[in-house]
Coordinates of C-alpha atoms in Angstrom, one line a residue:
X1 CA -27.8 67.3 -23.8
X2 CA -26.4 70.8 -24.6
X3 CA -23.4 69.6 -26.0
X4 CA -24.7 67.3 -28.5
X5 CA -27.7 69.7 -29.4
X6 CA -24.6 72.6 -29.8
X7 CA -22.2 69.8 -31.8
X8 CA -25.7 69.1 -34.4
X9 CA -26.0 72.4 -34.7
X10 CA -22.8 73.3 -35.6
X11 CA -22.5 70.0 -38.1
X12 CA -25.3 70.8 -40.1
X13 CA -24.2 74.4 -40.4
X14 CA -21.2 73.4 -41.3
X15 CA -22.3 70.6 -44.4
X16 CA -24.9 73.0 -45.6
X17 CA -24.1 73.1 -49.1
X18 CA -24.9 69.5 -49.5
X19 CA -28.9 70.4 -48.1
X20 CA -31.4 72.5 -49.6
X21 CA -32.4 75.9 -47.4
X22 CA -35.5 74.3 -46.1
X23 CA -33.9 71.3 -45.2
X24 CA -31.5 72.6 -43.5
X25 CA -33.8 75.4 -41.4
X26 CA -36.0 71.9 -40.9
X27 CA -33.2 70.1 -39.2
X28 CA -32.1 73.1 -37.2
X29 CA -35.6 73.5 -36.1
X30 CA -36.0 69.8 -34.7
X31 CA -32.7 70.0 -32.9
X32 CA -33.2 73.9 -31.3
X33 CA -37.1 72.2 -30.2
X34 CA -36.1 69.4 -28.9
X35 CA -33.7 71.5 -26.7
X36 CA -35.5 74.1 -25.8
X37 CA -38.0 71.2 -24.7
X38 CA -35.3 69.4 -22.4
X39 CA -34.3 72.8 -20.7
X40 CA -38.1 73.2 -20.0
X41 CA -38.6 70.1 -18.3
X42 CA -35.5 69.8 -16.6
X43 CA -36.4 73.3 -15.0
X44 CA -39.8 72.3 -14.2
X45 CA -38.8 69.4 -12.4
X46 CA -36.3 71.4 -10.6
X47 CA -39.1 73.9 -10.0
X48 CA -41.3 70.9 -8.9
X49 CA -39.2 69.3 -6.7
X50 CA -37.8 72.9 -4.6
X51 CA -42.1 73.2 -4.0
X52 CA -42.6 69.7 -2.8
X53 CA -39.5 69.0 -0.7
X54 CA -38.8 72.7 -0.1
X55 CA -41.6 74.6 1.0
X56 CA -43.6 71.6 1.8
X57 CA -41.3 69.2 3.0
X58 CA -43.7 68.1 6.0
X59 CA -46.4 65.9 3.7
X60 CA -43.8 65.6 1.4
X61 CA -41.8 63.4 3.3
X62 CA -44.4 61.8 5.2
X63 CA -44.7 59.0 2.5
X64 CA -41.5 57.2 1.1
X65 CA -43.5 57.3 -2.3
X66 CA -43.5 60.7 -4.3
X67 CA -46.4 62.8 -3.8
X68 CA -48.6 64.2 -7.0
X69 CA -47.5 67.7 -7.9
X70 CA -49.8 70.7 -7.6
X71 CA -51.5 71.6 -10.6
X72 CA -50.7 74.3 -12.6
X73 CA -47.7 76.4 -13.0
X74 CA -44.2 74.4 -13.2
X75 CA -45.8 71.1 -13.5
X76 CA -48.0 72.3 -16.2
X77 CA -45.1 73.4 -18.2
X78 CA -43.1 70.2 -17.8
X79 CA -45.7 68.1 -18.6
X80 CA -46.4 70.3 -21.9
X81 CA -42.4 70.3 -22.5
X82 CA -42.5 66.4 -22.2
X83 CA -45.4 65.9 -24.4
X84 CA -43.5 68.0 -27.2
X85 CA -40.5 65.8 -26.6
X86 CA -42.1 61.9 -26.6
X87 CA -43.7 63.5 -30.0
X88 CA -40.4 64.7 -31.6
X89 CA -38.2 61.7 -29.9
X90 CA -40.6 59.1 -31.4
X91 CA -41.7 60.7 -34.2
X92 CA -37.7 60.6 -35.2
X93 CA -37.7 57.0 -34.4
X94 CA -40.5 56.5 -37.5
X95 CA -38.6 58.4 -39.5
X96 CA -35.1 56.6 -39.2
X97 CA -37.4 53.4 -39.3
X98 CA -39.0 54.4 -42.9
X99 CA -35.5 55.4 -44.1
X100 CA -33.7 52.1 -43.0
X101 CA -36.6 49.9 -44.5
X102 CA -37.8 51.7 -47.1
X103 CA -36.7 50.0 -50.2
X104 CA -37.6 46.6 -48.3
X105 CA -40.6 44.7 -50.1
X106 CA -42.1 44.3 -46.4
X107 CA -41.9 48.1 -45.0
X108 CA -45.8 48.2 -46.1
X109 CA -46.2 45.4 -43.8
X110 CA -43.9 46.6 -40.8
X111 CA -44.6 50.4 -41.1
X112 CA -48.4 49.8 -39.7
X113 CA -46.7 49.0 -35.8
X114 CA -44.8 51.8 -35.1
X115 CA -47.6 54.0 -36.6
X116 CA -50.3 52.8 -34.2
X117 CA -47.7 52.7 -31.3
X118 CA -46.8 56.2 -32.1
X119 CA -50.7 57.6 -32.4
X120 CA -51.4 55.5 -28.9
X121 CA -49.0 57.9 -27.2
X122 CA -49.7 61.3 -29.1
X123 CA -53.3 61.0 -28.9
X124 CA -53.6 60.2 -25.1
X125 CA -50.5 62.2 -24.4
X126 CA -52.0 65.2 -25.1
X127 CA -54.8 64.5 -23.1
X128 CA -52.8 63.5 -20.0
X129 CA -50.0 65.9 -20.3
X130 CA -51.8 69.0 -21.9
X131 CA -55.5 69.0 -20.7
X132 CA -55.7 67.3 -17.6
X133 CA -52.6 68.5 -16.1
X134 CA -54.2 72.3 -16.2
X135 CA -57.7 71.1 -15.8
X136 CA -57.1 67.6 -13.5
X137 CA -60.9 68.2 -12.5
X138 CA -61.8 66.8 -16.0
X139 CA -60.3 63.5 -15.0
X140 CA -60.1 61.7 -11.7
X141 CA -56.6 60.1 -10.8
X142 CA -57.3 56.3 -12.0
X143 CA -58.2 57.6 -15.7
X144 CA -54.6 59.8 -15.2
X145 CA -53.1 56.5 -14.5
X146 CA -54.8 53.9 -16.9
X147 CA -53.8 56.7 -19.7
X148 CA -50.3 56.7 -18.4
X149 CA -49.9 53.5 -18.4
X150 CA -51.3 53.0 -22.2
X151 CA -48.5 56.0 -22.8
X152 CA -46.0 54.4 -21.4
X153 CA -46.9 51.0 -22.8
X154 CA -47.5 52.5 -26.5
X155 CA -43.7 54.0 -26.1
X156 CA -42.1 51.0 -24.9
X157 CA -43.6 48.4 -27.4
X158 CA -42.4 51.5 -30.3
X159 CA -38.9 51.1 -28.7
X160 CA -38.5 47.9 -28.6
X161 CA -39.9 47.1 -32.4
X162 CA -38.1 49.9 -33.6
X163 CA -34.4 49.1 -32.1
X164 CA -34.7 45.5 -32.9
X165 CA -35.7 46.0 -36.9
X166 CA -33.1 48.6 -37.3
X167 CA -30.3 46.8 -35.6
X168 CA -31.5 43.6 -37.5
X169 CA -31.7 45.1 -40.4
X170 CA -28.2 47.3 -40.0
X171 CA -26.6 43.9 -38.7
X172 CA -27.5 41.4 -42.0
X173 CA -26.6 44.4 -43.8
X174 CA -23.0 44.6 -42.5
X175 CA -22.7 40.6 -42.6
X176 CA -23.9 40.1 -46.2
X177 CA -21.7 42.7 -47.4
X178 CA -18.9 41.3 -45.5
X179 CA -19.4 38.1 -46.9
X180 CA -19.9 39.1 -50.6
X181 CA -17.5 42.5 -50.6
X182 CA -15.0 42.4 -48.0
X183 CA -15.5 44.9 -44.7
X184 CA -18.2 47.7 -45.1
X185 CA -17.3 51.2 -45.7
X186 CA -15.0 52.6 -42.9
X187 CA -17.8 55.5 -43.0
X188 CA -20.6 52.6 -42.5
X189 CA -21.4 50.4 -39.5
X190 CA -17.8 49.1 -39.2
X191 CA -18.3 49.3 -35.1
X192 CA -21.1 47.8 -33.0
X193 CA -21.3 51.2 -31.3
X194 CA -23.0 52.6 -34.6
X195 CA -25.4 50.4 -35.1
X196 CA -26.7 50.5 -31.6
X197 CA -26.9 54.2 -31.6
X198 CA -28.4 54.5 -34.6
X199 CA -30.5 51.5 -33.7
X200 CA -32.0 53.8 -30.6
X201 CA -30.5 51.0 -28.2
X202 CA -29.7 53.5 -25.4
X203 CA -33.0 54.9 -25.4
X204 CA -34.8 51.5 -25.0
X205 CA -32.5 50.3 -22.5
X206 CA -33.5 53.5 -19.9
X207 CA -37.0 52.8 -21.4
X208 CA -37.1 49.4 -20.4
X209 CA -35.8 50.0 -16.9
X210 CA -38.4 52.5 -16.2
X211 CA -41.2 50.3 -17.5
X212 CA -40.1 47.6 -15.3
X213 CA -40.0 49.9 -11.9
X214 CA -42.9 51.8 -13.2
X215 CA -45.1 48.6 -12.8
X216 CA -44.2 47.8 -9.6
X217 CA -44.8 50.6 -8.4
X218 CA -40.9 50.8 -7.2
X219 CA -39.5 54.5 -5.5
X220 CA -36.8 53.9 -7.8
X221 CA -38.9 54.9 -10.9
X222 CA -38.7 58.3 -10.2
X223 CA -34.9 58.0 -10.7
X224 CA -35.4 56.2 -13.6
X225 CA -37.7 59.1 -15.0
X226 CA -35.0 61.5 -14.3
X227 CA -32.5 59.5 -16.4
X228 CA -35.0 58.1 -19.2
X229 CA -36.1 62.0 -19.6
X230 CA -32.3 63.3 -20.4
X231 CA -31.6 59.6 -22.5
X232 CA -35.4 60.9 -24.4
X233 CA -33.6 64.1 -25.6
X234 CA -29.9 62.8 -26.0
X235 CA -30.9 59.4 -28.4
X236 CA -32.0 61.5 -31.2
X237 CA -29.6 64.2 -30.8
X238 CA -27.0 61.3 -31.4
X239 CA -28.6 60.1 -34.1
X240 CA -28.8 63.2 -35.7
X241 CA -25.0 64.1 -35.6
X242 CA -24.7 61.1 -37.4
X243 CA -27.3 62.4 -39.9
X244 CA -25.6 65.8 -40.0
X245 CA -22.0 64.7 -40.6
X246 CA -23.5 61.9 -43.3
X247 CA -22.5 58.8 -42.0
X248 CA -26.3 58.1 -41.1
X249 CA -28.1 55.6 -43.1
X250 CA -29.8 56.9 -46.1
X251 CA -30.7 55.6 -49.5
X252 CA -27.6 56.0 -51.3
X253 CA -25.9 53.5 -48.4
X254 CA -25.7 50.8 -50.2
X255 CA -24.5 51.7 -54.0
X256 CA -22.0 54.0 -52.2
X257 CA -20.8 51.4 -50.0
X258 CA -20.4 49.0 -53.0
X259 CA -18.8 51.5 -55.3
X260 CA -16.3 52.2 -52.6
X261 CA -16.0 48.5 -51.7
X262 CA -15.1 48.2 -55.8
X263 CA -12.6 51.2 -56.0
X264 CA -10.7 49.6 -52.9
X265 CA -10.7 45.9 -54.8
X266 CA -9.8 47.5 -58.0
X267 CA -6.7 49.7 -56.1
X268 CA -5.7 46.4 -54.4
X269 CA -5.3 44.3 -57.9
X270 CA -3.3 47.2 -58.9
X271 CA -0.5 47.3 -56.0
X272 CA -0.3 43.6 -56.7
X273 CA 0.3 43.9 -60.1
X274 CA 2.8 46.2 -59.6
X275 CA 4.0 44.5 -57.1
X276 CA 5.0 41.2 -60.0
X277 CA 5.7 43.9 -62.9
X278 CA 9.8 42.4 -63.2
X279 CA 12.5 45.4 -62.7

């Protein structure tokens, strides 16, 4: 996490001249958050677990499942640190969704999922991880865990839409320009690996896994929380190195690609007719 947040940081300060001041400071801004966020929570879990298993071990341990944290204090801060990442993690994942299928006659129809999906876990999020985790008396533990559950549901169907219409959309891409222009752009979705990353696949595979132990009430989601947390922080990052070193998808992806596509014809008729020219 530290190392991709330190290599964005020092990519977009590097290409700076090609982004405005504001730009720039907004990019900067999102990365040092979303860090700052991720060392939060990492230290409140750390903080949460020491109290549990530490100084409490006795009830702790008594049940193989994890007991609820105290209220208050670490748990309160990692719960607000978490809330500030799902928003900045997903809202990213809009983003990269409207610039991908923006200049697609049906983004007006598509944009109206991820939307809803994103407002279903801000809106309740707050609520669970802001209000009622200082003030749990407002809210009994079943209402805690139906608006989990619509969190976590809201952030998996967002996930899954999300990574399968940008790696759709990035895949056609790549194969209709194969097919019409010869391989893409060496800076342009010439791997699988791309695509996927930029597609948020690594994010909704960790998501899926928790969603599935998560509903059946499996120990082993509390691992997968661990991981899915980190995977939350490092997915964007990733896809904003891409962004900072411009290889990300943008609106200019496709004339650019062509253009270079035409230069690379237009240099290979000319080495062939060289190539004939008689001594």
């Amino acid at each position: 996490m530290s190392t991709t947040a330190a290599l964005c940081v020092h990519s977009l300060i590097e290409t700076r001249q090609c982004r405005s001041r504001r730009h720039l400071a907004f990019l900067l801004a999102y990365v040092g958050t979303l860090w700052a966020a991720g060392t939060v929570l990492i230290g409140g879990i750390s903080a949460v677990w020491v109290d549990m298993f530490v100084y409490h071990a006795s009830s702790a341990l008594a049940s193989p499942q994890a007991q609820t944290p105290a209220p208050g204090g670490a748990s309160a801060v990692g719960n607000t640190a978490y809330w500030v990442i799902l928003m900045l993690t997903d809202g990213m994942m809009i983003w990269r969704f409207k610039v991908v299928w923006f200049n697609s006659r049906f983004y007006r129809y598509l944009v109206s999922v991820p939307i809803l999906c994103y407002l279903g876990i801000l809106i309740p999020g707050f609520f669970v991880f802001v209000i009622f985790s200082n003030h749990p008396i407002w809210a009994g533990n079943i209402v805690n865990e139906d608006l989990i559950t619509a969190i976590f549901s809201s952030s998996f169907c967002l996930n899954i839409y999300v990574t399968a219409l940008i790696a759709g959309r990035l895949f056609l891409y790549r194969r209709r320009f194969k097919a019409n222009w010869g391989s893409p752009d060496t800076m342009h979705y010439t791997s699988m690996g791309s695509m996927l990353i930029e597609s948020y696949l690594p994010l909704t595979v960790f998501t899926i896994l928790f969603f599935v132990t998560y509903l059946l009430n499996n120990p082993a989601r509390y691992m997968t929380t661990s991981v899915l947390g980190q995977m939350q922080i490092t997915a964007p990052l990733m896809v904003m190195l891409r962004v900072s070193r411009g290889i990300a998808w943008d609106s200019s992806t496709t004339p650019r690609s062509i253009e270079v596509a035409i230069d690379r014809a237009l240099q290979v008729h000319e080495e062939r007719a060289v190539q004939v020219v008689p001594d």
